[in-house]
PDB file of C-alpha atoms and ligand atoms in Angstrom:
ATOM      1  CA  MET I 382     -10.571  20.265   6.360  1.00 40.00           C
ATOM      2  CA  THR I 383      -8.413  22.639   8.356  1.00 46.00           C
ATOM      3  CA  PRO I 384      -4.663  22.243   8.197  1.00 47.00           C
ATOM      4  CA  GLU I 385      -4.678  21.481  11.953  1.00 46.00           C
ATOM      5  CA  SER I 386      -6.848  18.440  11.444  1.00 48.00           C
ATOM      6  CA  ILE I 387      -4.434  16.889   8.924  1.00 56.00           C
ATOM      7  CA  TRP I 388      -1.735  14.790  10.542  1.00 71.00           C
ATOM      8  CA  PRO I 389      -0.158  13.189   7.570  1.00 68.00           C
ATOM      9  CA  GLY I 390       1.763  15.969   5.965  1.00 69.00           C
ATOM     10  CA  ARG I 391       1.802  18.193   9.010  1.00 76.00           C
ATOM     11  CA  ARG I 392       5.614  18.114   8.388  1.00 91.00           C
ATOM     12  CA  ILE I 393       6.546  17.542   4.780  1.00 95.00           C
ATOM     13  CA  VAL I 394      10.118  16.820   3.693  1.00 96.00           C
ATOM     14  CA  CYS I 395      10.927  16.819  -0.049  1.00 97.00           C
ATOM     15  CA  VAL I 396      14.279  15.538  -1.314  1.00 98.00           C
ATOM     16  CA  GLU I 397      15.528  15.291  -4.940  1.00 98.00           C
ATOM     17  CA  THR I 398      17.135  11.870  -4.543  1.00 98.00           C
ATOM     18  CA  CYS I 399      17.715   9.298  -1.937  1.00 98.00           C
ATOM     19  CA  GLU I 400      18.141   5.549  -1.680  1.00 98.00           C
ATOM     20  CA  SER I 401      14.659   4.938  -0.248  1.00 98.00           C
ATOM     21  CA  THR I 402      12.182   7.287   1.306  1.00 98.00           C
ATOM     22  CA  ASN I 403      11.391   4.524   3.868  1.00 98.00           C
ATOM     23  CA  ASP I 404      14.996   4.712   5.007  1.00 98.00           C
ATOM     24  CA  LEU I 405      14.729   8.509   5.285  1.00 98.00           C
ATOM     25  CA  ALA I 406      11.469   8.056   7.332  1.00 98.00           C
ATOM     26  CA  TRP I 407      13.159   5.515   9.643  1.00 98.00           C
ATOM     27  CA  ARG I 408      16.038   7.891  10.253  1.00 98.00           C
ATOM     28  CA  ALA I 409      13.582  10.853  10.833  1.00 97.00           C
ATOM     29  CA  ALA I 410      11.616   8.643  13.325  1.00 97.00           C
ATOM     30  CA  PHE I 411      14.750   7.779  15.351  1.00 97.00           C
ATOM     31  CA  GLU I 412      15.590  11.451  15.413  1.00 97.00           C
ATOM     32  CA  GLY I 413      12.170  12.235  16.979  1.00 95.00           C
ATOM     33  CA  ALA I 414      10.200  13.404  13.902  1.00 95.00           C
ATOM     34  CA  PRO I 415       6.469  13.675  14.753  1.00 93.00           C
ATOM     35  CA  HIS I 416       3.479  11.486  13.802  1.00 94.00           C
ATOM     36  CA  GLY I 417       2.421  12.310  10.245  1.00 94.00           C
ATOM     37  CA  THR I 418       5.885  13.378   8.849  1.00 96.00           C
ATOM     38  CA  ALA I 419       5.681  12.755   5.143  1.00 97.00           C
ATOM     39  CA  ILE I 420       8.901  12.367   3.061  1.00 97.00           C
ATOM     40  CA  PHE I 421       8.712  12.675  -0.778  1.00 98.00           C
ATOM     41  CA  ALA I 422      11.494  12.020  -3.214  1.00 98.00           C
ATOM     42  CA  ASP I 423      11.820  12.781  -6.963  1.00 98.00           C
ATOM     43  CA  GLU I 424      13.992   9.737  -7.372  1.00 98.00           C
ATOM     44  CA  GLN I 425      15.124   6.635  -5.348  1.00 98.00           C
ATOM     45  CA  THR I 426      18.273   4.747  -6.101  1.00 98.00           C
ATOM     46  CA  ARG I 427      17.282   1.742  -4.000  1.00 98.00           C
ATOM     47  CA  GLY I 428      13.531   1.881  -3.658  1.00 98.00           C
ATOM     48  CA  ARG I 429      12.206  -1.186  -1.954  1.00 97.00           C
ATOM     49  CA  GLY I 430       9.172  -3.327  -2.638  1.00 96.00           C
ATOM     50  CA  ARG I 431       7.753  -6.247  -0.707  1.00 94.00           C
ATOM     51  CA  GLN I 432       9.609  -9.474  -0.359  1.00 92.00           C
ATOM     52  CA  GLY I 433      12.968  -8.113  -1.337  1.00 92.00           C
ATOM     53  CA  ARG I 434      11.779  -6.705  -4.579  1.00 94.00           C
ATOM     54  CA  THR I 435      12.747  -3.270  -5.885  1.00 95.00           C
ATOM     55  CA  TRP I 436      10.662  -0.205  -6.873  1.00 96.00           C
ATOM     56  CA  THR I 437      11.900   1.762  -9.766  1.00 93.00           C
ATOM     57  CA  ALA I 438      10.446   4.905 -11.370  1.00 93.00           C
ATOM     58  CA  PRO I 439      11.677   7.497 -13.851  1.00 94.00           C
ATOM     59  CA  ARG I 440      12.862  10.571 -12.100  1.00 96.00           C
ATOM     60  CA  ALA I 441      10.226  13.123 -11.029  1.00 96.00           C
ATOM     61  CA  SER I 442       7.516  11.168 -12.660  1.00 97.00           C
ATOM     62  CA  GLY I 443       5.561   9.739  -9.742  1.00 97.00           C
ATOM     63  CA  ILE I 444       4.917   9.799  -6.026  1.00 98.00           C
ATOM     64  CA  LEU I 445       7.604   8.166  -3.932  1.00 98.00           C
ATOM     65  CA  CYS I 446       6.472   8.745  -0.406  1.00 98.00           C
ATOM     66  CA  SER I 447       6.896   7.459   3.167  1.00 98.00           C
ATOM     67  CA  ILE I 448       4.535   8.506   5.982  1.00 97.00           C
ATOM     68  CA  LEU I 449       5.645   8.129   9.641  1.00 97.00           C
ATOM     69  CA  LEU I 450       2.833   6.933  11.895  1.00 96.00           C
ATOM     70  CA  ARG I 451       3.332   6.779  15.606  1.00 94.00           C
ATOM     71  CA  THR I 452       0.249   4.677  16.128  1.00 91.00           C
ATOM     72  CA  GLU I 453      -0.041   1.970  18.769  1.00 91.00           C
ATOM     73  CA  LEU I 454      -2.115  -0.911  17.427  1.00 93.00           C
ATOM     74  CA  ASP I 455      -2.742  -4.495  18.478  1.00 93.00           C
ATOM     75  CA  ALA I 456      -0.323  -6.584  16.581  1.00 93.00           C
ATOM     76  CA  ASP I 457      -3.091  -8.385  14.729  1.00 93.00           C
ATOM     77  CA  HIS I 458      -4.420  -5.031  13.510  1.00 95.00           C
ATOM     78  CA  SER I 459      -1.115  -4.078  11.831  1.00 95.00           C
ATOM     79  CA  PRO I 460      -2.254  -5.233   8.313  1.00 95.00           C
ATOM     80  CA  LEU I 461      -4.706  -2.320   8.524  1.00 97.00           C
ATOM     81  CA  VAL I 462      -1.844   0.149   7.814  1.00 97.00           C
ATOM     82  CA  THR I 463      -1.305  -1.422   4.364  1.00 97.00           C
ATOM     83  CA  VAL I 464      -5.067  -1.269   3.850  1.00 97.00           C
ATOM     84  CA  VAL I 465      -5.018   2.493   4.786  1.00 98.00           C
ATOM     85  CA  GLY I 466      -2.416   2.952   2.074  1.00 98.00           C
ATOM     86  CA  ALA I 467      -4.153   1.029  -0.591  1.00 98.00           C
ATOM     87  CA  LEU I 468      -7.514   2.652   0.170  1.00 98.00           C
ATOM     88  CA  ALA I 469      -6.037   6.069  -0.012  1.00 98.00           C
ATOM     89  CA  VAL I 470      -4.478   5.280  -3.357  1.00 98.00           C
ATOM     90  CA  THR I 471      -7.744   4.049  -4.739  1.00 98.00           C
ATOM     91  CA  GLU I 472      -9.440   7.196  -3.615  1.00 96.00           C
ATOM     92  CA  VAL I 473      -6.781   9.428  -5.255  1.00 96.00           C
ATOM     93  CA  THR I 474      -7.011   7.652  -8.555  1.00 97.00           C
ATOM     94  CA  ARG I 475     -10.804   7.706  -8.639  1.00 95.00           C
ATOM     95  CA  ARG I 476     -10.649  11.456  -7.918  1.00 95.00           C
ATOM     96  CA  PHE I 477      -8.572  11.843 -11.101  1.00 95.00           C
ATOM     97  CA  GLY I 478     -10.985   9.636 -13.063  1.00 95.00           C
ATOM     98  CA  VAL I 479      -9.070   6.409 -12.967  1.00 97.00           C
ATOM     99  CA  PRO I 480     -11.017   3.446 -11.399  1.00 96.00           C
ATOM    100  CA  THR I 481      -8.486   1.203  -9.687  1.00 97.00           C
ATOM    101  CA  ARG I 482      -8.836  -2.081  -7.845  1.00 97.00           C
ATOM    102  CA  ILE I 483      -6.732  -3.448  -4.957  1.00 97.00           C
ATOM    103  CA  ARG I 484      -4.805  -6.520  -5.612  1.00 96.00           C
ATOM    104  CA  PHE I 485      -4.109  -8.270  -2.339  1.00 95.00           C
ATOM    105  CA  PRO I 486      -1.797  -7.937  -0.446  1.00 94.00           C
ATOM    106  CA  ASN I 487      -0.468  -4.492  -1.287  1.00 95.00           C
ATOM    107  CA  ASP I 488      -0.908  -3.477  -4.932  1.00 96.00           C
ATOM    108  CA  VAL I 489      -3.247  -1.186  -6.839  1.00 97.00           C
ATOM    109  CA  TYR I 490      -4.117  -2.143 -10.437  1.00 97.00           C
ATOM    110  CA  VAL I 491      -6.031  -0.932 -13.240  1.00 97.00           C
ATOM    111  CA  GLY I 492      -7.013  -3.015 -16.171  1.00 92.00           C
ATOM    112  CA  GLY I 493      -4.431  -5.709 -15.236  1.00 93.00           C
ATOM    113  CA  ARG I 494      -1.506  -3.302 -14.935  1.00 96.00           C
ATOM    114  CA  LYS I 495       0.080  -2.153 -11.792  1.00 96.00           C
ATOM    115  CA  LEU I 496      -0.253   1.485 -10.906  1.00 97.00           C
ATOM    116  CA  ALA I 497       0.934   1.600  -7.299  1.00 98.00           C
ATOM    117  CA  GLY I 498       2.470  -0.459  -4.427  1.00 97.00           C
ATOM    118  CA  VAL I 499       2.379  -0.104  -0.674  1.00 98.00           C
ATOM    119  CA  LEU I 500       5.264  -1.194   1.557  1.00 98.00           C
ATOM    120  CA  VAL I 501       4.651  -0.953   5.276  1.00 98.00           C
ATOM    121  CA  GLU I 502       7.501  -1.433   7.812  1.00 98.00           C
ATOM    122  CA  ALA I 503       6.897  -1.488  11.479  1.00 97.00           C
ATOM    123  CA  ARG I 504       8.822  -1.472  14.792  1.00 97.00           C
ATOM    124  CA  PHE I 505       7.556  -3.722  17.516  1.00 94.00           C
ATOM    125  CA  ILE I 506       8.119  -3.162  21.181  1.00 92.00           C
ATOM    126  CA  SER I 507       7.169  -6.244  23.289  1.00 90.00           C
ATOM    127  CA  SER I 508       5.255  -7.694  20.459  1.00 91.00           C
ATOM    128  CA  ARG I 509       3.166  -4.578  19.938  1.00 93.00           C
ATOM    129  CA  PRO I 510       3.815  -2.201  17.033  1.00 95.00           C
ATOM    130  CA  ASP I 511       4.148   1.424  17.989  1.00 94.00           C
ATOM    131  CA  LEU I 512       5.777   2.969  14.855  1.00 97.00           C
ATOM    132  CA  PHE I 513       4.925   2.427  11.225  1.00 98.00           C
ATOM    133  CA  ILE I 514       6.508   3.629   8.005  1.00 98.00           C
ATOM    134  CA  LEU I 515       3.835   3.642   5.298  1.00 98.00           C
ATOM    135  CA  GLY I 516       5.664   3.641   1.964  1.00 98.00           C
ATOM    136  CA  ILE I 517       3.718   4.377  -1.220  1.00 98.00           C
ATOM    137  CA  GLY I 518       4.896   4.260  -4.769  1.00 98.00           C
ATOM    138  CA  LEU I 519       2.430   5.660  -7.333  1.00 98.00           C
ATOM    139  CA  ASN I 520       3.052   6.065 -11.075  1.00 97.00           C
ATOM    140  CA  VAL I 521       1.714   9.459 -11.981  1.00 98.00           C
ATOM    141  CA  ASN I 522       3.227  10.751 -15.277  1.00 97.00           C
ATOM    142  CA  GLY I 523       5.056   9.229 -18.220  1.00 90.00           C
ATOM    143  CA  ARG I 524       5.628   5.493 -18.872  1.00 87.00           C
ATOM    144  CA  PRO I 525       6.557   3.471 -15.840  1.00 88.00           C
ATOM    145  CA  MET I 526       9.441   1.177 -15.846  1.00 75.00           C
ATOM    146  CA  GLY I 527       8.774  -2.563 -15.754  1.00 75.00           C
ATOM    147  CA  LEU I 528       5.800  -4.396 -17.191  1.00 73.00           C
ATOM    148  CA  PRO I 529       2.904  -4.768 -16.822  1.00 92.00           C
ATOM    149  CA  ALA I 530       2.660  -1.308 -15.322  1.00 96.00           C
ATOM    150  CA  THR I 531       0.837   1.819 -15.962  1.00 97.00           C
ATOM    151  CA  SER I 532       0.546   5.483 -14.808  1.00 97.00           C
ATOM    152  CA  LEU I 533      -2.285   7.835 -13.925  1.00 97.00           C
ATOM    153  CA  ALA I 534      -1.356   9.892 -16.958  1.00 97.00           C
ATOM    154  CA  GLU I 535      -1.512   6.827 -19.350  1.00 96.00           C
ATOM    155  CA  GLU I 536      -4.946   5.912 -17.933  1.00 97.00           C
ATOM    156  CA  ALA I 537      -6.364   9.492 -17.731  1.00 96.00           C
ATOM    157  CA  GLY I 538      -4.938  10.457 -21.135  1.00 96.00           C
ATOM    158  CA  HIS I 539      -3.136  13.565 -19.860  1.00 96.00           C
ATOM    159  CA  GLU I 540      -0.347  14.541 -17.492  1.00 97.00           C
ATOM    160  CA  LEU I 541      -1.286  15.386 -13.885  1.00 97.00           C
ATOM    161  CA  SER I 542       0.116  17.702 -11.232  1.00 97.00           C
ATOM    162  CA  ARG I 543       2.257  15.603  -8.862  1.00 98.00           C
ATOM    163  CA  PRO I 544       1.648  18.132  -6.019  1.00 96.00           C
ATOM    164  CA  ALA I 545      -2.058  17.785  -6.534  1.00 97.00           C
ATOM    165  CA  VAL I 546      -1.914  13.978  -6.460  1.00 97.00           C
ATOM    166  CA  ALA I 547       0.354  14.091  -3.386  1.00 97.00           C
ATOM    167  CA  ARG I 548      -1.978  16.337  -1.523  1.00 95.00           C
ATOM    168  CA  ALA I 549      -4.958  14.069  -2.399  1.00 96.00           C
ATOM    169  CA  LEU I 550      -2.973  11.045  -1.183  1.00 97.00           C
ATOM    170  CA  LEU I 551      -2.202  12.711   2.149  1.00 96.00           C
ATOM    171  CA  GLU I 552      -5.896  13.605   2.553  1.00 94.00           C
ATOM    172  CA  GLY I 553      -6.756   9.826   1.923  1.00 95.00           C
ATOM    173  CA  VAL I 554      -4.253   8.611   4.329  1.00 96.00           C
ATOM    174  CA  ASP I 555      -5.514  11.189   6.857  1.00 94.00           C
ATOM    175  CA  GLU I 556      -9.063  10.042   6.441  1.00 94.00           C
ATOM    176  CA  TRP I 557      -8.406   6.319   6.751  1.00 96.00           C
ATOM    177  CA  GLY I 558      -5.491   6.631   9.231  1.00 95.00           C
ATOM    178  CA  ALA I 559      -7.827   8.417  11.616  1.00 93.00           C
ATOM    179  CA  ARG I 560     -10.019   5.340  11.778  1.00 95.00           C
ATOM    180  CA  LEU I 561      -7.198   2.986  12.794  1.00 94.00           C
ATOM    181  CA  ASP I 562      -8.375   3.239  16.480  1.00 90.00           C
ATOM    182  CA  GLY I 563     -11.967   2.439  15.522  1.00 94.00           C
ATOM    183  CA  PRO I 564     -13.942  -0.619  14.230  1.00 96.00           C
ATOM    184  CA  VAL I 565     -12.559  -2.770  11.445  1.00 97.00           C
ATOM    185  CA  ASP I 566     -15.888  -2.910   9.580  1.00 97.00           C
ATOM    186  CA  PRO I 567     -15.419   0.228   7.462  1.00 98.00           C
ATOM    187  CA  PHE I 568     -11.970  -1.078   6.402  1.00 98.00           C
ATOM    188  CA  GLN I 569     -13.372  -4.438   5.619  1.00 97.00           C
ATOM    189  CA  GLU I 570     -16.222  -3.124   3.554  1.00 97.00           C
ATOM    190  CA  ALA I 571     -14.073  -0.749   1.475  1.00 97.00           C
ATOM    191  CA  TRP I 572     -11.354  -3.362   1.124  1.00 95.00           C
ATOM    192  CA  SER I 573     -13.609  -6.121  -0.268  1.00 93.00           C
ATOM    193  CA  SER I 574     -15.711  -3.812  -2.429  1.00 95.00           C
ATOM    194  CA  ARG I 575     -12.527  -2.423  -4.050  1.00 96.00           C
ATOM    195  CA  SER I 576     -10.757  -5.720  -4.345  1.00 96.00           C
ATOM    196  CA  GLU I 577      -9.867  -7.229  -7.662  1.00 95.00           C
ATOM    197  CA  LEU I 578      -9.573 -10.664  -6.504  1.00 95.00           C
ATOM    198  CA  LEU I 579     -13.003 -11.813  -5.148  1.00 94.00           C
ATOM    199  CA  ASP I 580     -14.273 -14.853  -7.094  1.00 95.00           C
ATOM    200  CA  ARG I 581     -11.159 -14.752  -9.329  1.00 96.00           C
ATOM    201  CA  SER I 582      -8.745 -17.478 -10.123  1.00 97.00           C
ATOM    202  CA  VAL I 583      -5.239 -16.766  -8.643  1.00 97.00           C
ATOM    203  CA  ARG I 584      -1.917 -18.440  -8.108  1.00 97.00           C
ATOM    204  CA  VAL I 585      -0.346 -17.766  -4.665  1.00 97.00           C
ATOM    205  CA  TRP I 586       3.340 -18.397  -3.678  1.00 97.00           C
ATOM    206  CA  GLU I 587       4.113 -19.125  -0.066  1.00 96.00           C
ATOM    207  CA  ASN I 588       7.362 -20.664   1.070  1.00 95.00           C
ATOM    208  CA  GLY I 589       8.467 -20.939  -2.494  1.00 95.00           C
ATOM    209  CA  LYS I 590       5.430 -23.198  -3.409  1.00 96.00           C
ATOM    210  CA  SER I 591       2.539 -22.101  -5.550  1.00 96.00           C
ATOM    211  CA  THR I 592      -1.152 -23.041  -5.172  1.00 96.00           C
ATOM    212  CA  THR I 593      -3.995 -22.250  -7.600  1.00 97.00           C
ATOM    213  CA  GLY I 594      -7.542 -21.612  -6.488  1.00 97.00           C
ATOM    214  CA  THR I 595     -10.478 -19.237  -6.496  1.00 98.00           C
ATOM    215  CA  VAL I 596     -10.508 -16.341  -3.980  1.00 97.00           C
ATOM    216  CA  SER I 597     -13.606 -16.949  -1.826  1.00 96.00           C
ATOM    217  CA  ALA I 598     -13.122 -14.287   0.757  1.00 95.00           C
ATOM    218  CA  ILE I 599     -10.813 -11.351   1.567  1.00 96.00           C
ATOM    219  CA  HIS I 600     -10.285 -10.257   5.064  1.00 96.00           C
ATOM    220  CA  CYS I 601      -8.425  -7.073   5.805  1.00 95.00           C
ATOM    221  CA  LEU I 602      -6.850  -8.592   8.973  1.00 95.00           C
ATOM    222  CA  GLU I 603      -6.551 -12.211   8.293  1.00 93.00           C
ATOM    223  CA  GLY I 604      -5.764 -12.354   4.485  1.00 96.00           C
ATOM    224  CA  ILE I 605      -7.478 -14.262   1.690  1.00 96.00           C
ATOM    225  CA  GLU I 606      -9.269 -17.522   1.692  1.00 97.00           C
ATOM    226  CA  LEU I 607      -8.599 -19.668  -1.312  1.00 97.00           C
ATOM    227  CA  ARG I 608     -10.946 -22.515  -2.541  1.00 98.00           C
ATOM    228  CA  LEU I 609      -8.890 -25.180  -4.195  1.00 96.00           C
ATOM    229  CA  HIS I 610     -10.199 -27.374  -6.976  1.00 90.00           C
ATOM    230  CA  THR I 611     -10.221 -30.188  -4.503  1.00 94.00           C
ATOM    231  CA  GLY I 612     -12.869 -28.294  -2.566  1.00 93.00           C
ATOM    232  CA  HIS I 613     -10.473 -27.583   0.316  1.00 96.00           C
ATOM    233  CA  VAL I 614     -10.055 -24.099   1.623  1.00 97.00           C
ATOM    234  CA  ARG I 615      -6.788 -22.458   2.535  1.00 96.00           C
ATOM    235  CA  PHE I 616      -5.983 -19.180   4.198  1.00 96.00           C
ATOM    236  CA  TYR I 617      -3.044 -16.960   3.314  1.00 96.00           C
ATOM    237  CA  ARG I 618      -1.911 -14.127   5.558  1.00 95.00           C
ATOM    238  CA  SER I 619      -0.639 -11.192   3.721  1.00 93.00           C
ATOM    239  CA  GLU I 620       2.811 -11.191   5.243  1.00 91.00           C
ATOM    240  CA  HIS I 621       3.259 -14.762   4.086  1.00 93.00           C
ATOM    241  CA  VAL I 622       2.307 -14.295   0.448  1.00 95.00           C
ATOM    242  CA  GLU I 623       5.422 -14.089  -1.673  1.00 95.00           C
ATOM    243  CA  ARG I 624       3.659 -13.464  -4.924  1.00 94.00           C
ATOM    244  CA  LEU I 625       0.211 -13.558  -6.316  1.00 95.00           C
ATOM    245  CA  GLU I 626      -0.901 -13.624  -9.954  1.00 94.00           C
ATOM    246  CA  MET I 627      -4.201 -13.908 -11.744  1.00 93.00           C
ATOM    247  CA  VAL I 628      -4.623 -17.050 -13.864  1.00 94.00           C
TER     248      VAL I 628
HETATM  249  C1  BTN K 798       5.635  -3.138  -3.726  1.00 88.84           C
HETATM  250  O1  BTN K 798       4.978  -2.957  -4.769  1.00 88.84           O
HETATM  251  O2  BTN K 798       6.010  -4.185  -3.399  1.00 88.84           O
HETATM  252  C2  BTN K 798       5.746  -1.955  -2.807  1.00 88.84           C
HETATM  253  C3  BTN K 798       6.323  -0.795  -3.391  1.00 88.84           C
HETATM  254  C4  BTN K 798       6.515   0.417  -2.429  1.00 88.84           C
HETATM  255  C5  BTN K 798       7.426   1.470  -3.173  1.00 88.84           C
HETATM  256  C6  BTN K 798       7.468   2.649  -2.187  1.00 88.84           C
HETATM  257  S1  BTN K 798       8.252   4.046  -3.025  1.00 88.84           S
HETATM  258  C7  BTN K 798       8.290   4.955  -1.658  1.00 88.84           C
HETATM  259  C8  BTN K 798       8.690   3.937  -0.522  1.00 88.84           C
HETATM  260  N1  BTN K 798      10.076   3.839  -0.440  1.00 88.84           N
HETATM  261  C9  BTN K 798      10.508   2.660  -0.817  1.00 88.84           C
HETATM  262  O3  BTN K 798      11.799   2.264  -0.812  1.00 88.84           O
HETATM  263  N2  BTN K 798       9.529   1.857  -1.111  1.00 88.84           N
HETATM  264  C10 BTN K 798       8.190   2.632  -0.886  1.00 88.84           C
END
């Protein structure tokens, strides 16, 4: 791969500390930063997760990264940007010998412990997204805060080079991001084959209420299909899922 063919990371900004790399990426976007600008921080003081949650990590231990994507997509294809992030993470971890699974809607797990999370924020113009901030938090070295969580180092049994992991991550985002204009099938195939949830029993929270059932299908655009013990089937879209846990 030549440097010219790589768009994520064509411009890389590294900071020691910030509130949130997603905030820095939004600011950069409004100042005209190009597609593919990647912002990394050693530390965040107000790292964000989905649904108003926080993302905390010991200083200089992991990847805290936001990638600016100026990609016009149909609104119903916007969940694919989270899929790009999750697939890129699973590829990186596998490259370093750690087999991970995707836990819908935006997490990457290994052996029941969380290794990474993806937070995508988007700007919509006339109901169509044209700008995405793909935020990825990936625990690389040391012991992550909060439980149950793990790091690549804990799983691999040795410390890893953060720049090497960051580079592999950008390559993964490059590979999957380049396919955003194409067919959904490759995303769907990779997404379901790397999913942790298929045929598993889960509890899903939506609008403050939880429902338990077995995941009978996972669609990268529409969300998950849950078969309830009554035999009924319910769909959950990723953006509506407040929380999901295995039961
Ligand atoms: C989640 O698990 O809910 C998503 C976590 C996403 C965390 C990353 S860290 C880099 C980027 N900046 C943020 O403030 N959040 C994302």
